[in-house]
Short mmCIF file of C-alpha atoms in Angstrom, two decimals:
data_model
loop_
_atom_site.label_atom_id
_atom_site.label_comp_id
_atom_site.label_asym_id
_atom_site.label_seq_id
_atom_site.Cartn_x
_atom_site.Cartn_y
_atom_site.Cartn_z
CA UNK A 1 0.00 0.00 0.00
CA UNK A 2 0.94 3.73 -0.81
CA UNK A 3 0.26 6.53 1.03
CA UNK A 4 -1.99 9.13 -0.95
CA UNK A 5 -0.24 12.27 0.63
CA UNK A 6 3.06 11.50 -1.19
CA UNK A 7 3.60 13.47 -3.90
CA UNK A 8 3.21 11.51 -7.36
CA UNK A 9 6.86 11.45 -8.11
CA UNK A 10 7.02 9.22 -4.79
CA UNK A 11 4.50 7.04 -5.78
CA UNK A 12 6.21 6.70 -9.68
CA UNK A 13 9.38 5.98 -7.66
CA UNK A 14 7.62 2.54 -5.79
CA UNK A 15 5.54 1.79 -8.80
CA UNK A 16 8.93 2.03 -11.30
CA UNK A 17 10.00 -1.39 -12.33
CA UNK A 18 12.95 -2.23 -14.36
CA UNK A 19 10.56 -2.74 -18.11
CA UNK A 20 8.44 0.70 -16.39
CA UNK A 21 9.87 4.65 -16.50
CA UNK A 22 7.88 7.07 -16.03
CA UNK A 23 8.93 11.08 -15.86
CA UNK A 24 6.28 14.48 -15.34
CA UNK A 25 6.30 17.27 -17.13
CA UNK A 26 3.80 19.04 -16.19
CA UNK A 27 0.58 18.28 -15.48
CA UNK A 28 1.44 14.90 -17.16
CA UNK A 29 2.80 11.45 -16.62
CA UNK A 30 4.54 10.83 -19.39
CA UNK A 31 4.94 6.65 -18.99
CA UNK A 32 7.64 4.85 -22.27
CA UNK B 1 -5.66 18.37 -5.74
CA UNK B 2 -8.68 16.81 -7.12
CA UNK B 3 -11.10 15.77 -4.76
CA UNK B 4 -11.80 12.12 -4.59
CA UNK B 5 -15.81 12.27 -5.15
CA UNK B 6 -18.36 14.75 -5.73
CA UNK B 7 -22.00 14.37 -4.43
CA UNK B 8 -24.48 16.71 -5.63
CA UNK B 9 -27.13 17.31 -4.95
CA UNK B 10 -27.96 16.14 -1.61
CA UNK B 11 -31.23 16.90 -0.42
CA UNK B 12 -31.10 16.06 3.31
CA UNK B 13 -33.89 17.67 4.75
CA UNK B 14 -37.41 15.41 3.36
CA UNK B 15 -35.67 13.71 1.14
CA UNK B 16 -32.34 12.51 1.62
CA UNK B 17 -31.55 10.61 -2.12
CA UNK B 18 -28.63 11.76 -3.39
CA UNK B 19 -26.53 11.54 -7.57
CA UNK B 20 -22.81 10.49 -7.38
CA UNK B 21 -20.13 10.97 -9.31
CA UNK B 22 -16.96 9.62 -8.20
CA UNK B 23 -16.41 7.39 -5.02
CA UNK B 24 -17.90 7.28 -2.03
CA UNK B 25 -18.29 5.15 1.23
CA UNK B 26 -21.61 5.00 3.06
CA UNK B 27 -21.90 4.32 6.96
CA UNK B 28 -25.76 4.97 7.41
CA UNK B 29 -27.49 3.96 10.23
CA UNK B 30 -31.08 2.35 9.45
CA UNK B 31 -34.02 4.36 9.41
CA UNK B 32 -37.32 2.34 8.22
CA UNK B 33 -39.21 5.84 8.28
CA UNK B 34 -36.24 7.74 6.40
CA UNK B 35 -34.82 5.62 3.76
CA UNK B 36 -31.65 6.73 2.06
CA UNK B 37 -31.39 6.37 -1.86
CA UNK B 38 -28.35 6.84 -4.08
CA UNK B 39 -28.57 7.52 -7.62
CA UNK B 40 -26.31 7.31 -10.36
CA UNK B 41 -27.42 7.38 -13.41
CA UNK B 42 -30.43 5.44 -13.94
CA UNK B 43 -29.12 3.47 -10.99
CA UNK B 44 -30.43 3.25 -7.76
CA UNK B 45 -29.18 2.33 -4.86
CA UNK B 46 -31.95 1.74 -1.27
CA UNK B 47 -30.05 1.44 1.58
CA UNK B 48 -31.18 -0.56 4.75
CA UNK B 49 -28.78 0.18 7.43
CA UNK B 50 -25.56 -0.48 6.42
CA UNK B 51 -21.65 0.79 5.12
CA UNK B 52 -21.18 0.25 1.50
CA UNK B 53 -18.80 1.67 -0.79
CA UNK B 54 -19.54 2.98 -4.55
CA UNK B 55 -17.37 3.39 -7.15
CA UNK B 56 -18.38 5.69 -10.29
CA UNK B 57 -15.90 7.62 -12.26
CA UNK B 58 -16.86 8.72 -15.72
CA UNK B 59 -13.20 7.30 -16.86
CA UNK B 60 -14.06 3.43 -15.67
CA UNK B 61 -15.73 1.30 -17.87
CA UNK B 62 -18.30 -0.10 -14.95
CA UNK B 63 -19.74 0.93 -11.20
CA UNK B 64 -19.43 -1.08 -8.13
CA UNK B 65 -21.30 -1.24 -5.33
CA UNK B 66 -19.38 -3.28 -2.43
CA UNK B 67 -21.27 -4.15 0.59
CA UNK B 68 -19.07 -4.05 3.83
CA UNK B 69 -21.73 -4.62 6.16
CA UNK B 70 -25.71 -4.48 6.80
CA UNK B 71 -27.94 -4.63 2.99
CA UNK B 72 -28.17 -2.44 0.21
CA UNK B 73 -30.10 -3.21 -2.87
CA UNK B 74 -28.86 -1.96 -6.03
CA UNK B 75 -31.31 -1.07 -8.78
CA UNK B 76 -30.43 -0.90 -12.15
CA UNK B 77 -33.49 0.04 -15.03
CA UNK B 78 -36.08 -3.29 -14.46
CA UNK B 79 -32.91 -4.98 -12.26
CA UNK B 80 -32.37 -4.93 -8.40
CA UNK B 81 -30.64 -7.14 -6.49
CA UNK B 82 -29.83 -7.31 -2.09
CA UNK B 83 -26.23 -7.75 -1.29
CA UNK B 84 -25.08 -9.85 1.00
CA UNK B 85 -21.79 -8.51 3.20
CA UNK B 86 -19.04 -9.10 1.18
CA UNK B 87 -20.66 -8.99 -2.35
CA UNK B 88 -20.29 -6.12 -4.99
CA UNK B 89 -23.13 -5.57 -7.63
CA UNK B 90 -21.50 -4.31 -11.43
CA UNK B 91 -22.33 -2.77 -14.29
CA UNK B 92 -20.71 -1.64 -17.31
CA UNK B 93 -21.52 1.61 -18.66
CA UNK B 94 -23.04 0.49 -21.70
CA UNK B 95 -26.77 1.15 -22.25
CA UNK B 96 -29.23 -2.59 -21.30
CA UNK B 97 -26.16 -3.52 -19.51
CA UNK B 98 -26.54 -6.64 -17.07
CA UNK B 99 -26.15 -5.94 -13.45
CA UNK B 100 -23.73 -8.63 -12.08
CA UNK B 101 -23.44 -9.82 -8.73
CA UNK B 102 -19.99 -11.21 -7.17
CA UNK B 103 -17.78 -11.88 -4.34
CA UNK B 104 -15.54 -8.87 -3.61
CA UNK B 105 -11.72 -10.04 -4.42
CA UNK B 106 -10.65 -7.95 -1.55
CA UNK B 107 -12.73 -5.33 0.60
CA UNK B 108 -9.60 -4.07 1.70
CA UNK B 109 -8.71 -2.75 -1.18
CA UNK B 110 -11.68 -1.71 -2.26
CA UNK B 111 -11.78 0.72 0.74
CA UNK B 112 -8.52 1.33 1.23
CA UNK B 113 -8.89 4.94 -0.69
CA UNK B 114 -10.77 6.46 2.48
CA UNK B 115 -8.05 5.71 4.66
CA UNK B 116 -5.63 7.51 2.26
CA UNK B 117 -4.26 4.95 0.73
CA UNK B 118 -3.39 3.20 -2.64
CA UNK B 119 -4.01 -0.57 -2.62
CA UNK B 120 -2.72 -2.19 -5.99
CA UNK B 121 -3.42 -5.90 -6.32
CA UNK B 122 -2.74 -7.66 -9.46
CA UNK B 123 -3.88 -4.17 -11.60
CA UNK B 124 -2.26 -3.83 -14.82
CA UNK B 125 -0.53 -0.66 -15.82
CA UNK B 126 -3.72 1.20 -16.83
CA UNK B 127 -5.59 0.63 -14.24
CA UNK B 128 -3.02 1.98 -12.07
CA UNK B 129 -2.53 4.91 -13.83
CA UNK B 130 -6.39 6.17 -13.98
CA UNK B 131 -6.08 5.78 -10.20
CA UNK B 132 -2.75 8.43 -10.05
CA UNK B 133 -4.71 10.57 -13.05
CA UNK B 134 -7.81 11.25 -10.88
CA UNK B 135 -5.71 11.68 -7.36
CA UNK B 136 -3.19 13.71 -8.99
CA UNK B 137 -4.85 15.34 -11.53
CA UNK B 138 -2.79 14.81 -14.28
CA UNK B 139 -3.64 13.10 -17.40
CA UNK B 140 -1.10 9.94 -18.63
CA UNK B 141 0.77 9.85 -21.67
CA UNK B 142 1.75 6.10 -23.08
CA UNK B 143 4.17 6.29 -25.18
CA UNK B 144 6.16 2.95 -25.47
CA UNK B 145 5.06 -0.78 -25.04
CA UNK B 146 2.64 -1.15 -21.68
CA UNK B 147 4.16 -3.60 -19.50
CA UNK B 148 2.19 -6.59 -19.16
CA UNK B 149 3.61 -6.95 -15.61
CA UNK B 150 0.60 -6.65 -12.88
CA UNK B 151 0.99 -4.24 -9.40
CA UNK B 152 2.25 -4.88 -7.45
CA UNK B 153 4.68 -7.25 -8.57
#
């Protein structure tokens, strides 16, 4: 489980796998 | 930040039904004399004394209903159906869809958002990421292969 109140490069950072990268820019998640 | 669920318009004083967009967990005490109605769409949802949660973003393909405790019955066009504890009713989105009664995978993680919490159990990549777009409202951009991989892992 993740906490909600981290901020959504946190939550990238425990989702990121080694096949999974994801960066922001903006108000997007850019996922490749 | 975006808020989690917006209910609108409640009309507590005569006639407490309220229209839900979004999610939202119920703890209602029963009242034979004031019953408590949820709608969503051309959904309706009686409760009878119970805490249920509902699930209805615009962005999902289907609501859920999950029953926690107590009875709701879920009304959808000429169906209804009474939940037991531990059941969710669903329903795609689709016009004549059929409402479909089953055993919740996991209650905990179908509540775990009012305690502030992700809960990701065997969700694919997009089903994930509709659950960041809406918290952090942001929108997702694929642009390589999806990983087939489920979350957690």
């Amino acid at each position: 489980m993740i906490r909600r109140d981290n901020l959504a490069s946190d939550v990238l950072k425990v989702l990121a796998l080694s096949d999974v990268h994801f960066r922001i820019e903006g108000k997007k998640i850019m996922y490749n | 930040m975006n808020p989690l669920y917006v209910i609108h318009p409640f009309r507590w004083a005569g006639y407490p039904d309220g229209e839900l967009t979004g999610e939202a967990f119920f703890d209602i005490a029963k009242d034979a004399t004031h019953p408590f109605k949820v709608r969503i769409g051309n959904r309706l949802i009686e409760v009878l004394g119970t805490s249920f949660n509902v699930q209805a973003y615009t962005d999902e393909q289907s609501m859920q209903t999950t029953l926690i405790n107590g009875a709701v019955k879920v009304n959808a066009g000429e169906q209804s159906s009474v939940l037991a504890p531990g059941q969710q009713a669903g329903i795609s989105n689709q016009p004549g869809a059929a409402l479909k009664v089953t055993k919740a995978d996991n209650l905990r993680q179908v509540t775990a958002w009012k305690d502030g919490l992700f809960f990701f159990h065997d969700n694919d990549i997009e089903t994930v990421m509709r659950q960041l777009a809406r918290w952090f409202d942001v929108d997702v951009v694929y642009e390589g292969k999806k990983t087939t991989n489920l979350f957690p892992v």
